Coordinates of C-alpha atoms and ligand atoms in Angstrom, one line a residue:
X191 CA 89.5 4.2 197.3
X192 CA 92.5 6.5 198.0
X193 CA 93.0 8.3 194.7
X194 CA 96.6 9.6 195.7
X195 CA 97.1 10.0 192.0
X196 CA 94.4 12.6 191.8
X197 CA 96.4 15.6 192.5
X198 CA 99.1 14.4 189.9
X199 CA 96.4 15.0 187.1
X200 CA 98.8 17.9 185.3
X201 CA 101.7 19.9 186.1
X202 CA 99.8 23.2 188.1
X203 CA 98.8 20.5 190.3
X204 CA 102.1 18.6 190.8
X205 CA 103.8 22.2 191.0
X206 CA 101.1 23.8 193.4
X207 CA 101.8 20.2 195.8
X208 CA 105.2 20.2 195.5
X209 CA 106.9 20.1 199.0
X210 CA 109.9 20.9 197.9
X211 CA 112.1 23.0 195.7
X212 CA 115.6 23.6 194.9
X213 CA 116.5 27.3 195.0
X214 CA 119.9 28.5 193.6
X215 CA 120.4 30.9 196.4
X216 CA 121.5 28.0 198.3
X217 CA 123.8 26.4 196.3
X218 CA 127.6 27.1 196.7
X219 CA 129.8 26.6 194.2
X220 CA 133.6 25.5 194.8
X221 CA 136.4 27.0 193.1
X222 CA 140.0 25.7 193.2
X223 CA 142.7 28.8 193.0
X224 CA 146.1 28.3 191.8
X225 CA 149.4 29.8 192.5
X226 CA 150.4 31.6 189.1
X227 CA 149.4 33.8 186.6
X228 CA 147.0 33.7 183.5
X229 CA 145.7 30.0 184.7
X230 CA 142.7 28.5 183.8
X231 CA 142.8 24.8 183.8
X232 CA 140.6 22.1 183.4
X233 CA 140.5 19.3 185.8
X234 CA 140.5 16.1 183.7
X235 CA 138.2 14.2 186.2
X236 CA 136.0 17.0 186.8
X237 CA 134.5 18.5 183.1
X238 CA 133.4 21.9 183.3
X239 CA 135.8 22.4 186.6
X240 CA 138.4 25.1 186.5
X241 CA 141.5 25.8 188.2
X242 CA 141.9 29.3 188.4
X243 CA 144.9 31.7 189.0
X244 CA 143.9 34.9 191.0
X245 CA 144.2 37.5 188.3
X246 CA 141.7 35.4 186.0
X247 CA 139.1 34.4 188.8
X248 CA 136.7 37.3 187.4
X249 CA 136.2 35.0 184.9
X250 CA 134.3 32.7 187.6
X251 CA 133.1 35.1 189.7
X252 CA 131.1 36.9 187.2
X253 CA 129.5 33.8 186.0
X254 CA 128.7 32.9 189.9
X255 CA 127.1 36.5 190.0
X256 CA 124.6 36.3 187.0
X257 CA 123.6 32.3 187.9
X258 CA 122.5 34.3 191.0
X259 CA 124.0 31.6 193.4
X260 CA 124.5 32.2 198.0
X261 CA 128.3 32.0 196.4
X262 CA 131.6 30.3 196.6
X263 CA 133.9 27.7 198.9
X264 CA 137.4 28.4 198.0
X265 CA 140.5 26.1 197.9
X266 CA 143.9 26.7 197.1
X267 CA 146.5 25.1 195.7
X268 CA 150.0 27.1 196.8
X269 CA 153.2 27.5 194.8
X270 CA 155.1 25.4 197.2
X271 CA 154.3 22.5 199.9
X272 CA 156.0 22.0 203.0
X273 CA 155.8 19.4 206.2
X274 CA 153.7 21.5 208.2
X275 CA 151.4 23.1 205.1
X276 CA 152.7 26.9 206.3
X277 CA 151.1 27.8 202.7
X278 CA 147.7 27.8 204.7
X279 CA 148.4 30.5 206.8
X280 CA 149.7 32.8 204.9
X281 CA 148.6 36.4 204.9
X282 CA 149.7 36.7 201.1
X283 CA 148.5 33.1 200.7
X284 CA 146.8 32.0 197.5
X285 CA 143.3 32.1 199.4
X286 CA 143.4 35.5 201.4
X287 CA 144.5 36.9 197.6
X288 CA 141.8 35.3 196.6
X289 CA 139.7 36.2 199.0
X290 CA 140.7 40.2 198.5
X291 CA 140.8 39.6 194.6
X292 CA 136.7 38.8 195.0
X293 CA 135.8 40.9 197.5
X294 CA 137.0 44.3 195.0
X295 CA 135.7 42.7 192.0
X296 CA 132.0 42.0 193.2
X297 CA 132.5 45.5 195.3
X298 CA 133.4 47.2 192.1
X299 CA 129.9 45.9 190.1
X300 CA 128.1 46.9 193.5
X301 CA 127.0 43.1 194.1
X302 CA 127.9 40.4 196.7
X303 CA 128.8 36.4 196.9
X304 CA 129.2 34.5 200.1
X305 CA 132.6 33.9 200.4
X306 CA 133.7 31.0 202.3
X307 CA 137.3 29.6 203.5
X308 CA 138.0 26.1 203.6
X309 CA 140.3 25.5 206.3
X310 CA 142.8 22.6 205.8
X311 CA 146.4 21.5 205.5
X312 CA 146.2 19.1 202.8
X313 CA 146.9 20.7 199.9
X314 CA 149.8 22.7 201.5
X315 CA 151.7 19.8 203.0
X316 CA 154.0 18.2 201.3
X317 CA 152.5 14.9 202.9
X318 CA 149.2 15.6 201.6
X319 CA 147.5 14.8 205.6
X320 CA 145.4 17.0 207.2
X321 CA 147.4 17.5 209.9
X322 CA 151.1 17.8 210.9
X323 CA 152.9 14.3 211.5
X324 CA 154.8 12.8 214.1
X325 CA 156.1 9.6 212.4
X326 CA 153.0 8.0 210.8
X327 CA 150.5 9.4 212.8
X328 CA 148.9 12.7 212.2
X329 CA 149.2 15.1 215.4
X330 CA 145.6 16.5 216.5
X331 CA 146.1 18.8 219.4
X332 CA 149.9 20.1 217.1
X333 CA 147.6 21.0 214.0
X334 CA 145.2 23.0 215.8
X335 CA 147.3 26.2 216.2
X336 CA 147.6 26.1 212.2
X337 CA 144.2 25.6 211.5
X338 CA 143.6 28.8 213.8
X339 CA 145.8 30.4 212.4
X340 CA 144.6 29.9 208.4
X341 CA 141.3 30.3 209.4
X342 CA 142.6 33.8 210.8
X343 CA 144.0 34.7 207.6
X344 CA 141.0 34.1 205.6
X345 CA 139.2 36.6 208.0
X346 CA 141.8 39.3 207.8
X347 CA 141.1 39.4 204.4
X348 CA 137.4 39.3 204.1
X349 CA 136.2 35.6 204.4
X350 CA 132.5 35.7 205.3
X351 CA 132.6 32.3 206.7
X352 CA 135.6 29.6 207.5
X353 CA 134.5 25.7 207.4
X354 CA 137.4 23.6 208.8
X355 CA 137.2 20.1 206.6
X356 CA 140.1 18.0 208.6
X357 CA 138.1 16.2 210.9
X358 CA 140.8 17.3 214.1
X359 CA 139.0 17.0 216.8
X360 CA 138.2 20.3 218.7
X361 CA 139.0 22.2 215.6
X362 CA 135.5 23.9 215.6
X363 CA 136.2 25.3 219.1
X364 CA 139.9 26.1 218.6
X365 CA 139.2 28.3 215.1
X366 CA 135.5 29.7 217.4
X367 CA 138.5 31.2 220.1
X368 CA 140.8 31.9 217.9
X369 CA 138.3 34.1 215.5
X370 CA 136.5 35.5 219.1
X371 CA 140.2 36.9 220.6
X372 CA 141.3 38.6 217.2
X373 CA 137.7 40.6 216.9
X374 CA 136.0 38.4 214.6
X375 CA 133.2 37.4 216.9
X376 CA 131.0 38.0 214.2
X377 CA 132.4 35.1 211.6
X378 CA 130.6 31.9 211.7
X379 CA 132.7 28.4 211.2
X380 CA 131.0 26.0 209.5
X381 CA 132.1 22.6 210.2
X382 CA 132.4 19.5 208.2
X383 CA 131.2 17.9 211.1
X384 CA 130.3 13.9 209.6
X385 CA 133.1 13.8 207.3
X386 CA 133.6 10.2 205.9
X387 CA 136.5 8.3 204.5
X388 CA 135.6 8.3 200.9
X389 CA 136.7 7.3 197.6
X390 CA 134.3 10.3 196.2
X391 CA 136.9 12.8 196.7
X392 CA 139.5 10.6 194.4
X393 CA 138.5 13.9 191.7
X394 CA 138.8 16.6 194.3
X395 CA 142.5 15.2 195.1
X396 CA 143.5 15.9 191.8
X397 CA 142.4 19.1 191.8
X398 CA 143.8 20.4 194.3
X399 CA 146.9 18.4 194.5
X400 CA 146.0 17.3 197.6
X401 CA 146.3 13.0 197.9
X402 CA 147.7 11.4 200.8
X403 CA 151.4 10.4 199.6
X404 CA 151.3 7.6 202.2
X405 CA 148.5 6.0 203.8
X406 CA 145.0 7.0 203.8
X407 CA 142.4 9.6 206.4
X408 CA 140.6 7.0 207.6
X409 CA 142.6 8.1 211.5
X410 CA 141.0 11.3 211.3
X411 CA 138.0 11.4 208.7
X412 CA 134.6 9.0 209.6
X413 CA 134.4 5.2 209.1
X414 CA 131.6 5.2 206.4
X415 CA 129.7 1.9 208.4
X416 CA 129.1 4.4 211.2
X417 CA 125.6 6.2 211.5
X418 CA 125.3 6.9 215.4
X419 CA 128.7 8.1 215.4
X420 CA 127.9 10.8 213.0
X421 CA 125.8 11.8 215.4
X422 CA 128.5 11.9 217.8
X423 CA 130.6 14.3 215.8
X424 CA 127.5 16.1 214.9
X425 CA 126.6 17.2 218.2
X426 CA 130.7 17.5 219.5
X427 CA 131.1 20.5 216.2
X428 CA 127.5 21.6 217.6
X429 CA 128.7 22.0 221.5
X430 CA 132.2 23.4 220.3
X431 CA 130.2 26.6 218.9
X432 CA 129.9 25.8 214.9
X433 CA 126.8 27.8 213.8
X434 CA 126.0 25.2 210.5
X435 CA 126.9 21.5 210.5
X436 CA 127.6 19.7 207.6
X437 CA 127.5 16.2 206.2
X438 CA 129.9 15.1 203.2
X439 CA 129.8 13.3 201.2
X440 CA 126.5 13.8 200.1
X441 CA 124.3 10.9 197.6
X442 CA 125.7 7.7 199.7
X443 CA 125.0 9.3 203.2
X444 CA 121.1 10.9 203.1
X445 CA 120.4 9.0 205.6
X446 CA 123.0 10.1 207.9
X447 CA 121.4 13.9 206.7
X448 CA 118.0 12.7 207.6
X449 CA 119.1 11.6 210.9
X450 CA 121.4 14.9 211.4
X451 CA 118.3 17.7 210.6
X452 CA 116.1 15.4 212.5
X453 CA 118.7 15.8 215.8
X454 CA 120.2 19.3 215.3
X455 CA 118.6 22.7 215.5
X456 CA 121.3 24.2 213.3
X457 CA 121.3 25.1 209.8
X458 CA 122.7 21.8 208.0
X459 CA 124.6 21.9 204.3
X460 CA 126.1 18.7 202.6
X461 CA 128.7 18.5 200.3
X462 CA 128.0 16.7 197.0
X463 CA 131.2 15.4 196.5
X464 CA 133.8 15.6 193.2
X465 CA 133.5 12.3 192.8
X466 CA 129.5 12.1 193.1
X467 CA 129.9 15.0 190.1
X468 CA 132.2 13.0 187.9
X469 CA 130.0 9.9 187.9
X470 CA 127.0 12.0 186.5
X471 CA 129.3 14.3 184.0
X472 CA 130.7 11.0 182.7
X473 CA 127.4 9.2 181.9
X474 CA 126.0 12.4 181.0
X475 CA 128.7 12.5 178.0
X476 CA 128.4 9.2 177.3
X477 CA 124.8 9.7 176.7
X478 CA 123.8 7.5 179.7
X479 CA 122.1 9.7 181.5
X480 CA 120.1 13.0 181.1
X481 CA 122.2 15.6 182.9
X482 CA 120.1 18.2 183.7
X483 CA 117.2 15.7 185.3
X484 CA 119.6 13.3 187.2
X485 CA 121.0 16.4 188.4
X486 CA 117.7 18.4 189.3
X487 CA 116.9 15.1 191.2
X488 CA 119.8 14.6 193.0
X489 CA 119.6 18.4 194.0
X490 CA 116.2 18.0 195.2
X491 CA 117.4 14.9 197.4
X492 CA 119.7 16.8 199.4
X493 CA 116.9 19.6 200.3
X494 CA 114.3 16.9 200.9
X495 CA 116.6 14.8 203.0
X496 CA 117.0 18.0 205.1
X497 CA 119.6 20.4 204.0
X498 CA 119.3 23.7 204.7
X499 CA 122.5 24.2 202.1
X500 CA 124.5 22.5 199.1
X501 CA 127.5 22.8 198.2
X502 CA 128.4 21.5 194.4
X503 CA 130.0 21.7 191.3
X504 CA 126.6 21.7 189.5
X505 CA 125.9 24.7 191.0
X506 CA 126.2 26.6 187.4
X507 CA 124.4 24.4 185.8
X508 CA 121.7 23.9 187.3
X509 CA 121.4 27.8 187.5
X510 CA 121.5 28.1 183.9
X511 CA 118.7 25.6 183.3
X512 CA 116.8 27.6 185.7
X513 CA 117.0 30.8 183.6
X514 CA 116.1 28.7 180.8
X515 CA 112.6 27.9 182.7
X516 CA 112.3 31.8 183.2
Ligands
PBG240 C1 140.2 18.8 202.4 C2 139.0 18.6 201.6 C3 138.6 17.5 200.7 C4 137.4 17.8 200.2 C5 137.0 19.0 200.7 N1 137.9 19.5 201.6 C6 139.4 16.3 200.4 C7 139.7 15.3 201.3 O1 139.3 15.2 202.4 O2 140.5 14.4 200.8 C8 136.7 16.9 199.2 C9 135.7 17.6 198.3 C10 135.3 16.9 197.1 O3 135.6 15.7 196.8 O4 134.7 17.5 196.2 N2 140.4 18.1 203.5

């Protein structure tokens, strides 16, 4: 008889046979950054999920630094919004201070965290789209030069990576020319290359400010029915230079991950979503659900399905419980 249960006899087995393993050094961990002074709020939606003004992100850098995670995806959220989000390109922006803020505090304790810039317009335009408009509709080919331009900024002031999330298309290849012509050959982009329309990131909007005030993305972000067209956008970010792909959100769409590392030679990282962190933190607190195993399993999903990378709020966590297992 097949005795498949044989090596599940006790845990050295189960842990000697275990084919895969979540390892914080590739988790990244999103932080929202405020315009201000002395800030540090709470995002209802999100428990344990900060916004933070510049001079207080130390607070959240050094407890990225001892959980020991790859590091942080930054989003702002700028003192003022305006029809064509300028607040994402500026130099003095709330990101590139961010940006400089991190790079001299790690520098100063002599350690380092992978700092990377998302690259959108919806939290600095006053419309909330991704892009500039031109009556309804939301411009592509217009809204390139600004996303260029952002993710420019971020490198100027020390991004290691940028990952454009507004699903233009030929933004990959725009920000790729862009970062080659101003000497920053050596910066990958990161794209959120099967981006779906999804009511996961209802959280995320509050955090960063950032919902549509009219309409919705589904023009420019991925009809969730669509698995070979992921494809398609995988492989058009892939041929437009991005050097990782990514696939957000994250728990509804493993199969679309599956698919993506089973088509792509590039790193892969997926996104699990705000919303897809709220629905655990809210069941957890009820006492619904045991946190820290849902979330060890749901970790574990991602880097089974195929990710080379996650990106999630339970970053911290699930690096404290680690040090808790020594
Ligand atoms: C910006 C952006 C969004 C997220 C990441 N970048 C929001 C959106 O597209 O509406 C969502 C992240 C999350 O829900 O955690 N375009």
């Amino acid at each position: 008889m097949q005795r498949l249960r044989r090596l599940r006899r006790n845990a050295l087995l189960r842990d000697a046979f275990a084919e895969t393993c979540v390892q914080t050094k590739k988790l990244i961990y999103p932080v929202f950054v405020v315009w201000g002074e002395n800030k540090k709020e709470e995002v209802p939606s999100m428990p344990g999920v900060f916004r933070y003004s510049v001079d207080r992100l130390g607070e959240i850098a050094d407890e990225m630094l001892s959980a020991g995670i790859a590091g942080t995806m930054l989003f702002g959220i700028p003192e003022e919004k305006d029809a064509l989000g300028s607040g994402a390109c500026a130099e003095d922006g709330v990101v590139p201070r961010a940006i400089r803020f991190l790079r001299h505090y790690c520098a100063q304790k002599g350690k380092r965290l992978l700092i990377v810039a998302d690259v959108c317009l919806c939290e600095y335009t006053s419309h909330g789209h991704c892009g500039v408009l031109s009556g309804d509709d939301v411009e592509n080919d217009a809204s390139l030069p600004l996303h260029v331009k952002a993710a420019l900024a971020y490198a100027r002031a020390g991004a290691d990576m940028v990952a454009p999330s507004s699903m233009m298309d030929g933004v990959v290849a725009a920000i790729r020319a862009g970062l080659d012509e101003a000497g920053f050959s050596h910066i990958p982009v990161m794209g959120y290359s099967a981006k779906f329309a999804s009511a996961f990131y209802g959280p995320f909007r509050d955090a960063a400010d950032s919902a549509p005030q009219s309409g919705d993305r589904k023009s420019y972000q991925m009809d969730f029915r669509n698995g070979r067209e992921a494809l398609r956008e995988l492989s058009a970010d892939e041929e437009e230079g991005a050097d990782v792909l990514m696939v957000k959100p994250a728990l509804a769409f493993l199969d679309v991950v599956r698919v993506a590392r089973e088509n792509t030679r590039l790193p892969l990282a997926v996104y699990n979503v705000s919303g897809e962190y709220a629905m655990v933190k809210a069941a957890a607190r009820a006492g619904w659900l045991e946190e820290r195993r849902v979330v060890t399993e749901i970790l574990t999903a991602f880097f089974r399905a195929g990710a080379d990378l996650v990106i999630t709020y339970h970053a911290l966590d699930f690096a404290g419980w680690e040090r808790e297992n020594g």
